């Protein structure tokens, strides 16, 4: 009998322990944002991510269960201009009219594709959406994330402020570290399958050479030109994201007598991945 009472007491205590309410649930689009929110909010909020590991933010489609989970969320923090957000924003808004939506890219200095002049007008190619790969842009994203969290949870403003300032300092130190690291590079060009490091390259005066052109695999003619110019520039490493097929990258690397190196721009461990990518670029230039 005493043993039974003891077990009931444990169960009762577990059931009565405080749990996060749905009002503390925040939704973000990609995994790096989870890192940003948690750096600022700590364990004061719960974060769910819409685009799962291994999926493409350009083409991902929400499942019915994710649409249901969104209805439980207090707010959705957008990262900016990824294809998934553009395709689903209106549907999410219509299905969840009470869901508060914040765009944390409002201060981003976007990079657009090349312009083409047609007669009396100009065609502007698409915007590069990978703003979270730039420490300089992430400072802006973090500030807007911080402001959104204060709007949602004003009672935690002091904690958010302390955490945000600490996070901003960490990013600034990371930026200084990478600036020093890249200052000694002799070869500032690097090859990559999908151009996910455009903002990163802008931050550190690097030259990103993509294999993919406007979302399409390289043509034989373009591949031939890549091989020629890569040999001239002594480039032997081809970077590729984890979620992409390795075949074309391996083919190019073979032509260059080089190798393929995987990176993960969608990693939840943002600072660790930024530093790892920097180290791999430096190693590839040596």
XYZ file of N, CA and C in Angstrom, residues 3-242:
720
model
N 3.865 1.542 -1.109
C 4.507 1.648 -2.431
C 3.541 2.247 -3.438
N 2.265 1.842 -3.392
C 1.253 2.365 -4.311
C 1.051 3.862 -4.095
N 0.970 4.267 -2.812
C 0.796 5.695 -2.499
C 1.988 6.508 -2.986
N 3.185 5.934 -2.859
C 4.394 6.620 -3.304
C 4.382 6.853 -4.818
N 3.958 5.803 -5.571
C 3.882 5.920 -7.027
C 2.838 6.937 -7.448
N 1.692 6.944 -6.753
C 0.645 7.917 -7.068
C 1.115 9.344 -6.817
N 1.923 9.508 -5.766
C 2.449 10.830 -5.439
C 3.380 11.327 -6.541
N 4.226 10.426 -7.065
C 5.139 10.795 -8.151
C 4.373 11.196 -9.398
N 3.353 10.375 -9.750
C 2.540 10.674 -10.924
C 1.829 12.010 -10.764
N 1.268 12.238 -9.576
C 0.560 13.489 -9.331
C 1.471 14.681 -9.429
N 2.686 14.554 -8.918
C 3.650 15.653 -8.980
C 4.031 15.957 -10.416
N 4.251 14.894 -11.218
C 4.616 15.080 -12.630
C 3.511 15.769 -13.400
N 2.268 15.379 -13.102
C 1.138 15.956 -13.820
C 0.917 17.420 -13.448
N 1.285 17.772 -12.237
C 1.034 19.140 -11.797
C 2.188 20.081 -12.104
N 3.327 19.533 -12.646
C 4.465 20.390 -12.960
C 4.106 21.335 -14.096
N 4.639 22.574 -14.082
C 4.265 23.564 -15.094
C 4.734 23.162 -16.488
N 3.933 23.428 -17.486
C 4.273 23.155 -18.871
C 4.160 24.435 -19.666
N 4.900 24.503 -20.792
C 4.781 25.655 -21.673
C 3.384 25.658 -22.284
N 2.766 26.811 -22.278
C 1.454 26.921 -22.885
C 1.597 27.186 -24.372
N 0.512 27.035 -25.125
C 0.539 27.319 -26.549
C 0.829 28.787 -26.807
N 0.514 29.653 -25.843
C 0.788 31.076 -26.001
C 2.285 31.369 -26.017
N 3.101 30.393 -25.633
C 4.553 30.569 -25.672
C 5.181 29.962 -26.929
N 4.339 29.445 -27.826
C 4.847 28.766 -29.019
C 5.078 29.770 -30.154
N 6.303 29.782 -30.664
C 6.683 30.646 -31.783
C 7.069 29.766 -32.963
N 6.627 30.143 -34.160
C 6.960 29.403 -35.372
C 7.966 30.194 -36.196
N 8.979 29.499 -36.718
C 9.933 30.115 -37.625
C 9.992 29.281 -38.902
N 10.619 29.820 -39.927
C 10.644 29.130 -41.212
C 11.772 28.122 -41.325
N 13.003 28.534 -40.955
C 14.171 27.668 -41.145
C 14.930 27.500 -39.830
N 15.728 26.444 -39.767
C 16.415 26.075 -38.528
C 17.345 27.153 -37.956
N 18.098 27.894 -38.778
C 18.935 28.937 -38.171
C 18.127 29.946 -37.343
N 16.887 30.191 -37.734
C 16.056 31.111 -36.952
C 15.772 30.586 -35.552
N 15.664 29.276 -35.425
C 15.452 28.676 -34.102
C 16.614 29.057 -33.185
N 17.805 29.020 -33.750
C 19.001 29.410 -33.001
C 18.897 30.874 -32.577
N 18.481 31.751 -33.504
C 18.388 33.186 -33.199
C 17.374 33.443 -32.081
N 16.197 32.821 -32.209
C 15.150 33.032 -31.208
C 15.603 32.533 -29.842
N 16.211 31.370 -29.815
C 16.611 30.791 -28.530
C 17.769 31.550 -27.895
N 18.628 32.163 -28.707
C 19.695 32.989 -28.150
C 19.113 34.213 -27.437
N 17.989 34.712 -27.929
C 17.372 35.911 -27.354
C 16.358 35.571 -26.267
N 15.568 34.523 -26.493
C 14.474 34.197 -25.571
C 14.821 33.110 -24.572
N 15.910 32.386 -24.823
C 16.238 31.288 -23.922
C 15.127 30.252 -23.897
N 14.750 29.818 -22.680
C 13.680 28.823 -22.550
C 12.334 29.464 -22.225
N 12.238 30.776 -22.467
C 10.975 31.473 -22.193
C 9.941 31.229 -23.285
N 10.385 30.745 -24.440
C 9.451 30.400 -25.513
C 9.798 29.016 -26.056
N 8.838 28.433 -26.725
C 9.045 27.177 -27.445
C 9.049 27.496 -28.923
N 9.954 26.890 -29.676
C 10.099 27.218 -31.096
C 9.849 25.988 -31.955
N 8.979 26.140 -32.957
C 8.798 25.076 -33.948
C 9.249 25.612 -35.311
N 9.829 24.717 -36.123
C 10.408 25.089 -37.414
C 9.585 24.453 -38.530
N 9.241 25.240 -39.539
C 8.391 24.734 -40.615
C 9.156 23.872 -41.623
N 10.338 24.309 -42.051
C 11.107 23.546 -43.034
C 12.030 22.577 -42.284
N 11.784 21.285 -42.384
C 12.557 20.304 -41.596
C 13.953 20.086 -42.171
N 14.847 19.469 -41.404
C 16.191 19.171 -41.891
C 16.148 18.349 -43.180
N 16.990 18.717 -44.133
C 17.064 17.983 -45.387
C 16.107 18.463 -46.460
N 15.154 19.327 -46.117
C 14.182 19.838 -47.093
C 14.672 21.162 -47.669
N 14.181 21.494 -48.852
C 14.580 22.736 -49.507
C 13.621 23.865 -49.142
N 14.119 24.985 -48.632
C 13.259 26.131 -48.327
C 12.656 26.763 -49.581
N 13.220 26.414 -50.731
C 12.714 26.981 -51.983
C 11.413 26.312 -52.419
N 11.282 25.022 -52.131
C 10.169 24.258 -52.698
C 9.319 23.523 -51.669
N 9.609 23.665 -50.395
C 8.924 22.870 -49.379
C 7.427 23.180 -49.324
N 6.611 22.136 -49.099
C 5.164 22.287 -48.926
C 4.765 21.825 -47.531
N 3.933 22.591 -46.882
C 3.495 22.250 -45.529
C 2.583 21.030 -45.528
N 2.716 20.205 -44.508
C 1.824 19.065 -44.323
C 0.576 19.537 -43.578
N -0.525 18.760 -43.655
C -1.724 19.120 -42.895
C -1.464 19.245 -41.398
N -0.600 18.384 -40.862
C -0.307 18.451 -39.426
C 0.434 19.742 -39.081
N 1.282 20.229 -39.991
C 1.983 21.484 -39.744
C 1.020 22.668 -39.776
N 0.043 22.601 -40.669
C -0.963 23.665 -40.714
C -1.747 23.689 -39.398
N -2.004 22.510 -38.846
C -2.699 22.435 -37.563
C -1.820 23.001 -36.446
N -0.540 22.640 -36.471
C 0.388 23.139 -35.454
C 0.500 24.664 -35.499
N 0.411 25.218 -36.704
C 0.482 26.668 -36.844
C -0.660 27.364 -36.111
N -1.816 26.704 -36.074
C -2.974 27.295 -35.393
C -2.750 27.374 -33.891
N -1.795 26.581 -33.375
C -1.472 26.607 -31.951
C -0.405 27.651 -31.615
N 0.177 28.253 -32.663
C 1.309 29.143 -32.462
C 0.865 30.580 -32.209
N 1.648 31.279 -31.402
C 1.374 32.685 -31.107
C 1.743 33.579 -32.293
N 2.840 33.236 -32.967
C 3.315 34.082 -34.069
C 4.201 33.282 -35.011
N 4.334 33.806 -36.225
C 5.234 33.252 -37.229
C 6.258 34.323 -37.571
N 7.541 33.995 -37.399
C 8.617 34.904 -37.751
C 9.206 34.462 -39.082
N 8.973 35.275 -40.108
C 9.498 34.974 -41.437
C 10.975 35.342 -41.520
N 11.700 34.644 -42.397
C 13.108 34.961 -42.623
C 13.261 35.917 -43.796
N 12.259 35.997 -44.674
C 12.351 36.979 -45.755
C 11.748 36.579 -47.067
N 12.575 36.061 -47.986
C 12.132 35.888 -49.368
C 12.362 34.480 -49.925
N 12.443 33.475 -49.064
C 12.601 32.120 -49.581
C 11.324 31.682 -50.296
N 11.479 30.786 -51.276
C 10.341 30.371 -52.095
C 9.195 29.808 -51.287
N 9.507 29.031 -50.263
C 8.476 28.439 -49.417
C 7.584 29.522 -48.798
N 8.183 30.565 -48.273
C 7.400 31.632 -47.635
C 6.526 32.371 -48.652
N 7.108 32.657 -49.820
C 6.343 33.360 -50.846
C 5.125 32.553 -51.286
N 5.291 31.237 -51.372
C 4.202 30.371 -51.844
C 3.125 30.156 -50.788
N 3.516 30.158 -49.504
C 2.603 29.766 -48.442
C 2.101 30.911 -47.561
N 2.644 32.088 -47.719
C 2.284 33.191 -46.822
C 0.774 33.447 -46.793
N 0.182 33.565 -47.962
C -1.250 33.886 -48.036
C -2.105 32.757 -47.455
N -1.745 31.497 -47.761
C -2.515 30.362 -47.243
C -2.442 30.309 -45.718
N -1.238 30.547 -45.183
C -1.055 30.534 -43.729
C -1.882 31.635 -43.087
N -1.865 32.803 -43.699
C -2.605 33.947 -43.152
C -4.111 33.696 -43.176
N -4.607 33.128 -44.281
C -6.038 32.865 -44.408
C -6.496 31.778 -43.446
N -5.660 30.761 -43.255
C -6.021 29.651 -42.374
C -5.896 30.002 -40.896
N -5.068 31.001 -40.599
C -4.817 31.395 -39.205
C -4.915 32.908 -39.054
N -6.123 33.472 -39.158
C -6.266 34.936 -39.135
C -5.776 35.592 -37.844
N -5.703 34.837 -36.753
C -5.243 35.408 -35.483
C -3.726 35.295 -35.305
N -3.077 34.587 -36.198
C -1.636 34.399 -36.104
C -0.908 35.709 -36.410
N -0.052 36.143 -35.508
C 0.731 37.350 -35.753
C 1.944 36.983 -36.610
N 2.196 37.779 -37.642
C 3.278 37.493 -38.577
C 4.273 38.651 -38.569
N 5.550 38.303 -38.384
C 6.625 39.292 -38.371
C 7.638 38.925 -39.451
N 8.071 39.910 -40.215
C 9.105 39.690 -41.224
C 10.429 40.204 -40.669
N 11.320 39.287 -40.307
C 12.580 39.688 -39.684
C 13.630 40.109 -40.717
N 13.218 40.230 -41.978
C 14.149 40.644 -43.035
C 13.935 42.083 -43.461
N 13.101 42.820 -42.743
C 12.752 44.174 -43.180
C 13.955 45.101 -43.303
N 15.044 44.812 -42.588
C 16.240 45.663 -42.660
C 17.326 45.074 -43.555
N 17.058 43.942 -44.188
C 18.067 43.273 -45.018
C 18.421 44.103 -46.245
N 19.695 44.176 -46.532
C 20.165 44.799 -47.773
C 20.260 43.682 -48.810
N 19.187 43.529 -49.582
C 19.063 42.379 -50.483
C 20.027 42.458 -51.657
N 20.411 41.298 -52.142
C 21.231 41.171 -53.347
C 20.351 40.597 -54.450
N 20.293 41.309 -55.559
C 19.472 40.882 -56.687
C 20.355 40.335 -57.809
N 19.728 39.538 -58.682
C 20.436 39.030 -59.847
C 20.729 40.146 -60.826
N 21.473 39.796 -61.867
C 21.847 40.801 -62.857
C 20.613 41.316 -63.596
N 20.709 42.570 -64.015
C 19.633 43.190 -64.786
C 19.820 42.919 -66.276
N 18.685 42.841 -66.989
C 18.725 42.738 -68.438
C 17.892 43.874 -69.012
N 18.466 44.638 -69.939
C 17.760 45.760 -70.562
C 17.077 45.271 -71.825
N 15.762 45.448 -71.866
C 14.969 45.079 -73.035
C 14.281 46.337 -73.556
N 14.860 46.945 -74.580
C 14.252 48.154 -75.136
C 14.222 49.285 -74.131
N 13.001 49.707 -73.768
C 12.855 50.853 -72.860
C 12.605 50.431 -71.419
N 12.803 49.128 -71.097
C 12.567 48.685 -69.726
C 13.642 47.687 -69.288
N 13.681 47.467 -67.972
C 14.712 46.616 -67.385
C 14.060 45.436 -66.677
N 14.584 44.230 -66.892
C 14.145 43.047 -66.159
C 15.115 42.801 -65.012
N 14.596 42.788 -63.794
C 15.416 42.518 -62.614
C 15.285 41.051 -62.245
N 16.393 40.342 -62.215
C 16.352 38.928 -61.839
C 16.052 38.791 -60.345
N 15.791 37.580 -59.937
C 15.304 37.328 -58.582
C 16.275 37.719 -57.481
N 15.715 37.902 -56.295
C 16.507 38.240 -55.124
C 17.116 36.977 -54.528
N 18.339 37.090 -54.021
C 18.964 35.968 -53.322
C 18.400 35.930 -51.906
N 17.822 34.812 -51.462
C 17.140 34.784 -50.170
C 18.012 34.429 -48.966
N 19.285 34.099 -49.161
C 20.101 33.509 -48.087
C 20.705 34.555 -47.154
N 19.883 35.471 -46.667
C 20.392 36.567 -45.825
C 20.953 36.085 -44.490
N 20.516 34.938 -44.012
C 20.978 34.436 -42.707
C 22.418 33.916 -42.746
N 23.021 33.853 -43.936
C 24.401 33.396 -44.029
C 25.413 34.529 -43.872
N 24.936 35.727 -43.590
C 25.806 36.874 -43.369
C 25.738 37.303 -41.915
N 26.852 37.278 -41.174
C 26.828 37.801 -39.806
C 26.328 39.245 -39.737
N 26.696 40.063 -40.707
C 26.230 41.451 -40.707
C 24.714 41.540 -40.846
N 24.135 40.699 -41.694
C 22.677 40.708 -41.863
C 21.986 40.063 -40.662
N 22.630 39.091 -40.045
C 22.016 38.413 -38.895
C 21.892 39.362 -37.706
N 22.789 40.321 -37.585
C 22.623 41.343 -36.545
C 21.279 42.048 -36.731
N 20.942 42.376 -37.979
C 19.666 43.052 -38.277
C 18.483 42.111 -38.040
N 18.628 40.852 -38.467
C 17.576 39.856 -38.257
C 17.333 39.652 -36.765
N 18.420 39.579 -35.999
C 18.308 39.376 -34.555
C 17.605 40.557 -33.885
N 17.899 41.762 -34.351
C 17.256 42.946 -33.754
C 15.750 42.934 -34.000
N 15.341 42.572 -35.217
C 13.910 42.511 -35.525
C 13.245 41.336 -34.809
N 13.976 40.259 -34.623
C 13.475 39.120 -33.831
C 13.263 39.552 -32.386
N 14.232 40.262 -31.853
C 14.152 40.806 -30.492
C 12.928 41.717 -30.333
N 12.709 42.600 -31.288
C 11.562 43.514 -31.224
C 10.241 42.756 -31.300
N 10.201 41.715 -32.142
C 8.984 40.909 -32.247
C 8.699 40.195 -30.932
N 9.727 39.667 -30.305
C 9.541 38.958 -29.037
C 9.061 39.903 -27.933
N 9.560 41.113 -27.935
C 9.089 42.095 -26.941
C 7.618 42.441 -27.182
N 7.243 42.578 -28.459
C 5.829 42.842 -28.778
C 4.942 41.711 -28.278
N 5.429 40.489 -28.414
C 4.628 39.321 -28.039
C 4.642 39.054 -26.538
N 5.793 39.283 -25.921
C 5.961 38.969 -24.494
C 6.608 40.145 -23.751
N 5.902 41.244 -23.615
C 6.490 42.433 -22.970
C 6.940 42.184 -21.538
N 6.349 41.191 -20.896
C 6.718 40.887 -19.511
C 8.149 40.354 -19.393
N 8.733 39.913 -20.532
C 10.092 39.372 -20.514
C 11.090 40.326 -21.180
N 10.711 41.572 -21.333
C 11.526 42.527 -22.087
C 12.947 42.643 -21.547
N 13.097 42.662 -20.240
C 14.426 42.838 -19.654
C 15.341 41.650 -19.973
N 14.802 40.450 -19.847
C 15.588 39.252 -20.165
C 15.954 39.223 -21.645
N 14.990 39.560 -22.499
C 15.253 39.592 -23.936
C 16.345 40.610 -24.264
N 16.282 41.762 -23.631
C 17.255 42.827 -23.890
C 18.664 42.373 -23.516
N 18.802 41.763 -22.368
C 20.109 41.268 -21.921
C 20.648 40.213 -22.878
N 19.793 39.271 -23.250
C 20.213 38.187 -24.144
C 20.544 38.702 -25.542
N 19.735 39.647 -26.036
C 19.985 40.190 -27.369
C 21.333 40.905 -27.440
N 21.618 41.715 -26.431
C 22.896 42.436 -26.426
C 24.078 41.467 -26.384
N 23.931 40.385 -25.619
C 24.994 39.377 -25.554
C 25.150 38.683 -26.906
N 24.033 38.350 -27.547
C 24.067 37.691 -28.850
C 24.680 38.614 -29.901
N 24.301 39.882 -29.886
C 24.867 40.840 -30.837
C 26.386 40.936 -30.673
N 26.849 40.933 -29.443
C 28.292 40.973 -29.190
C 28.983 39.727 -29.734
N 28.344 38.567 -29.576
C 28.900 37.318 -30.098
C 29.039 37.374 -31.623
N 28.017 37.906 -32.282
C 28.058 38.014 -33.748
C 29.161 38.972 -34.183
N 29.284 40.094 -33.491
C 30.315 41.070 -33.831
C 31.714 40.480 -33.650
N 31.912 39.699 -32.593
C 33.199 39.040 -32.384
C 33.471 38.007 -33.474
N 32.419 37.271 -33.863
C 32.550 36.300 -34.953
C 32.940 37.013 -36.241
N 32.312 38.124 -36.526
C 32.614 38.899 -37.730
C 34.077 39.350 -37.727
N 34.558 39.826 -36.591
C 35.957 40.253 -36.483
C 36.910 39.084 -36.715
N 36.554 37.945 -36.148
C 37.375 36.739 -36.319
C 37.467 36.343 -37.784
N 36.329 36.361 -38.487
C 36.321 35.952 -39.887
C 37.023 36.971 -40.774
N 36.911 38.242 -40.440
C 37.603 39.284 -41.204
C 39.109 39.059 -41.160
N 39.619 38.742 -39.988
C 41.048 38.440 -39.837
C 41.403 37.163 -40.591
N 40.555 36.168 -40.471
C 40.816 34.858 -41.102
C 40.923 34.995 -42.623
N 40.031 35.797 -43.222
C 40.004 35.925 -44.675
C 40.994 36.956 -45.213
N 41.534 37.778 -44.350
C 42.437 38.846 -44.799
C 43.670 38.285 -45.499
N 44.106 37.084 -45.111
C 45.339 36.521 -45.651
C 45.119 35.635 -46.889
N 43.874 35.534 -47.350
C 43.597 34.664 -48.500
C 44.245 35.192 -49.776
N 44.952 34.328 -50.475
C 45.520 34.711 -51.766
C 44.478 34.533 -52.869
N 43.708 33.436 -52.787
C 42.667 33.153 -53.772
C 41.304 33.360 -53.122
N 40.575 34.370 -53.541
C 39.318 34.725 -52.892
C 38.106 34.122 -53.613
N 38.338 33.311 -54.645
C 37.248 32.670 -55.374
C 36.983 31.277 -54.820
N 35.711 30.890 -54.798
C 35.366 29.517 -54.439
C 34.186 29.039 -55.269
N 34.195 27.748 -55.566
C 33.125 27.118 -56.349
C 32.068 26.537 -55.431
N 30.807 26.701 -55.804
C 29.721 26.137 -55.009
C 28.595 25.720 -55.944
N 27.916 24.624 -55.611
C 26.843 24.154 -56.491
C 25.675 25.139 -56.502
N 25.040 25.329 -55.367
C 23.913 26.264 -55.233
C 24.420 27.528 -54.538
N 24.174 28.718 -55.084
C 24.780 29.947 -54.554
C 24.172 30.414 -53.231
N 24.471 29.687 -52.163
C 23.895 29.996 -50.856
C 24.755 30.956 -50.033
N 25.948 31.292 -50.525
C 26.873 32.105 -49.736
C 27.083 33.498 -50.337
N 26.089 34.000 -51.030
C 26.198 35.313 -51.675
C 26.440 36.420 -50.659
N 25.675 36.426 -49.575
C 25.818 37.473 -48.554
C 27.094 37.266 -47.741
N 27.448 36.040 -47.505
C 28.697 35.702 -46.821
C 29.880 36.228 -47.638
N 29.836 35.993 -48.960
C 30.904 36.459 -49.844
C 30.978 37.986 -49.839
N 29.825 38.645 -49.820
C 29.822 40.114 -49.783
C 30.463 40.630 -48.497
N 30.175 39.986 -47.381
C 30.730 40.409 -46.090
C 32.255 40.409 -46.093
N 32.850 39.402 -46.745
C 34.288 39.182 -46.594
C 35.061 39.306 -47.911
N 34.439 39.988 -48.865
C 35.118 40.290 -50.130
C 35.612 39.025 -50.824
N 34.741 38.020 -50.858
C 35.025 36.773 -51.554
C 34.261 36.741 -52.875
N 34.638 35.830 -53.751
C 33.947 35.691 -55.038
C 33.344 34.294 -55.114
N 32.018 34.240 -55.067
C 31.296 32.968 -55.158
C 31.054 32.636 -56.631
N 31.483 31.436 -57.055
C 31.274 30.991 -58.433
C 30.296 29.817 -58.396
N 29.025 30.034 -58.763
C 28.032 28.961 -58.651
C 28.011 28.044 -59.868
N 27.735 26.773 -59.622
C 27.494 25.836 -60.718
C 26.062 25.988 -61.218
N 25.151 26.138 -60.280
C 23.732 26.262 -60.618
C 23.472 27.666 -61.168
N 22.665 27.754 -62.218
C 22.342 29.047 -62.821
C 20.828 29.239 -62.795
N 20.369 30.222 -62.018
C 18.930 30.508 -61.884
C 18.144 29.249 -61.535
N 18.686 28.475 -60.606
C 17.996 27.281 -60.120
C 18.091 26.077 -61.032
N 18.871 26.166 -62.103
C 18.976 25.066 -63.059
C 20.368 24.454 -63.012
N 20.425 23.145 -63.283
C 21.717 22.470 -63.332
C 22.537 23.009 -64.498
N 23.859 22.978 -64.392
C 24.709 23.570 -65.432
C 24.634 22.813 -66.749
N 24.633 23.569 -67.833
C 24.660 22.968 -69.164
C 26.081 22.478 -69.457
N 26.255 21.576 -70.432
C 27.603 21.122 -70.799
C 28.525 22.293 -71.170
N 27.977 23.283 -71.855
C 28.780 24.446 -72.251
C 29.259 25.218 -71.021
N 28.347 25.407 -70.082
C 28.699 26.151 -68.863
C 29.695 25.349 -68.021
N 29.508 24.040 -67.959
C 30.432 23.182 -67.219
C 31.836 23.273 -67.820
N 31.906 23.297 -69.130
C 33.192 23.392 -69.804
C 33.894 24.705 -69.455
N 33.118 25.778 -69.428
C 33.678 27.087 -69.076
C 34.121 27.107 -67.610
N 33.333 26.456 -66.729
C 33.695 26.386 -65.312
C 35.025 25.670 -65.118
N 35.195 24.563 -65.829
C 36.433 23.799 -65.729
C 37.610 24.662 -66.177
N 37.447 25.347 -67.289
C 38.530 26.181 -67.838
C 38.922 27.280 -66.851
N 37.936 28.031 -66.379
C 38.239 29.159 -65.494
C 38.715 28.691 -64.122
N 38.192 27.560 -63.653
C 38.613 27.041 -62.349
C 40.072 26.603 -62.388
N 40.467 25.995 -63.494
C 41.871 25.611 -63.643
C 42.767 26.840 -63.674
N 42.328 27.867 -64.390
C 43.107 29.111 -64.464
C 43.255 29.764 -63.087
N 42.208 29.623 -62.260
C 42.216 30.248 -60.929
C 42.697 29.295 -59.834
N 43.152 28.115 -60.230
C 43.660 27.110 -59.280
C 42.620 26.731 -58.226
N 41.362 26.571 -58.665
C 40.281 26.142 -57.765
C 40.080 24.644 -57.936
N 40.143 23.906 -56.834
C 40.028 22.454 -56.922
C 38.973 21.880 -55.975
N 38.292 22.737 -55.228
C 37.261 22.282 -54.284
C 35.904 22.794 -54.735
N 34.915 21.912 -54.709
C 33.538 22.280 -55.042
C 32.688 22.104 -53.788
N 32.095 23.187 -53.330
C 31.236 23.123 -52.158
C 29.800 22.794 -52.576
N 29.129 22.029 -51.733
C 27.734 21.687 -52.019
C 26.980 21.500 -50.706
N 25.721 21.923 -50.683
C 24.890 21.773 -49.498
C 24.441 20.326 -49.339
N 24.180 19.963 -48.092
C 23.846 18.578 -47.768
C 22.608 18.066 -48.506
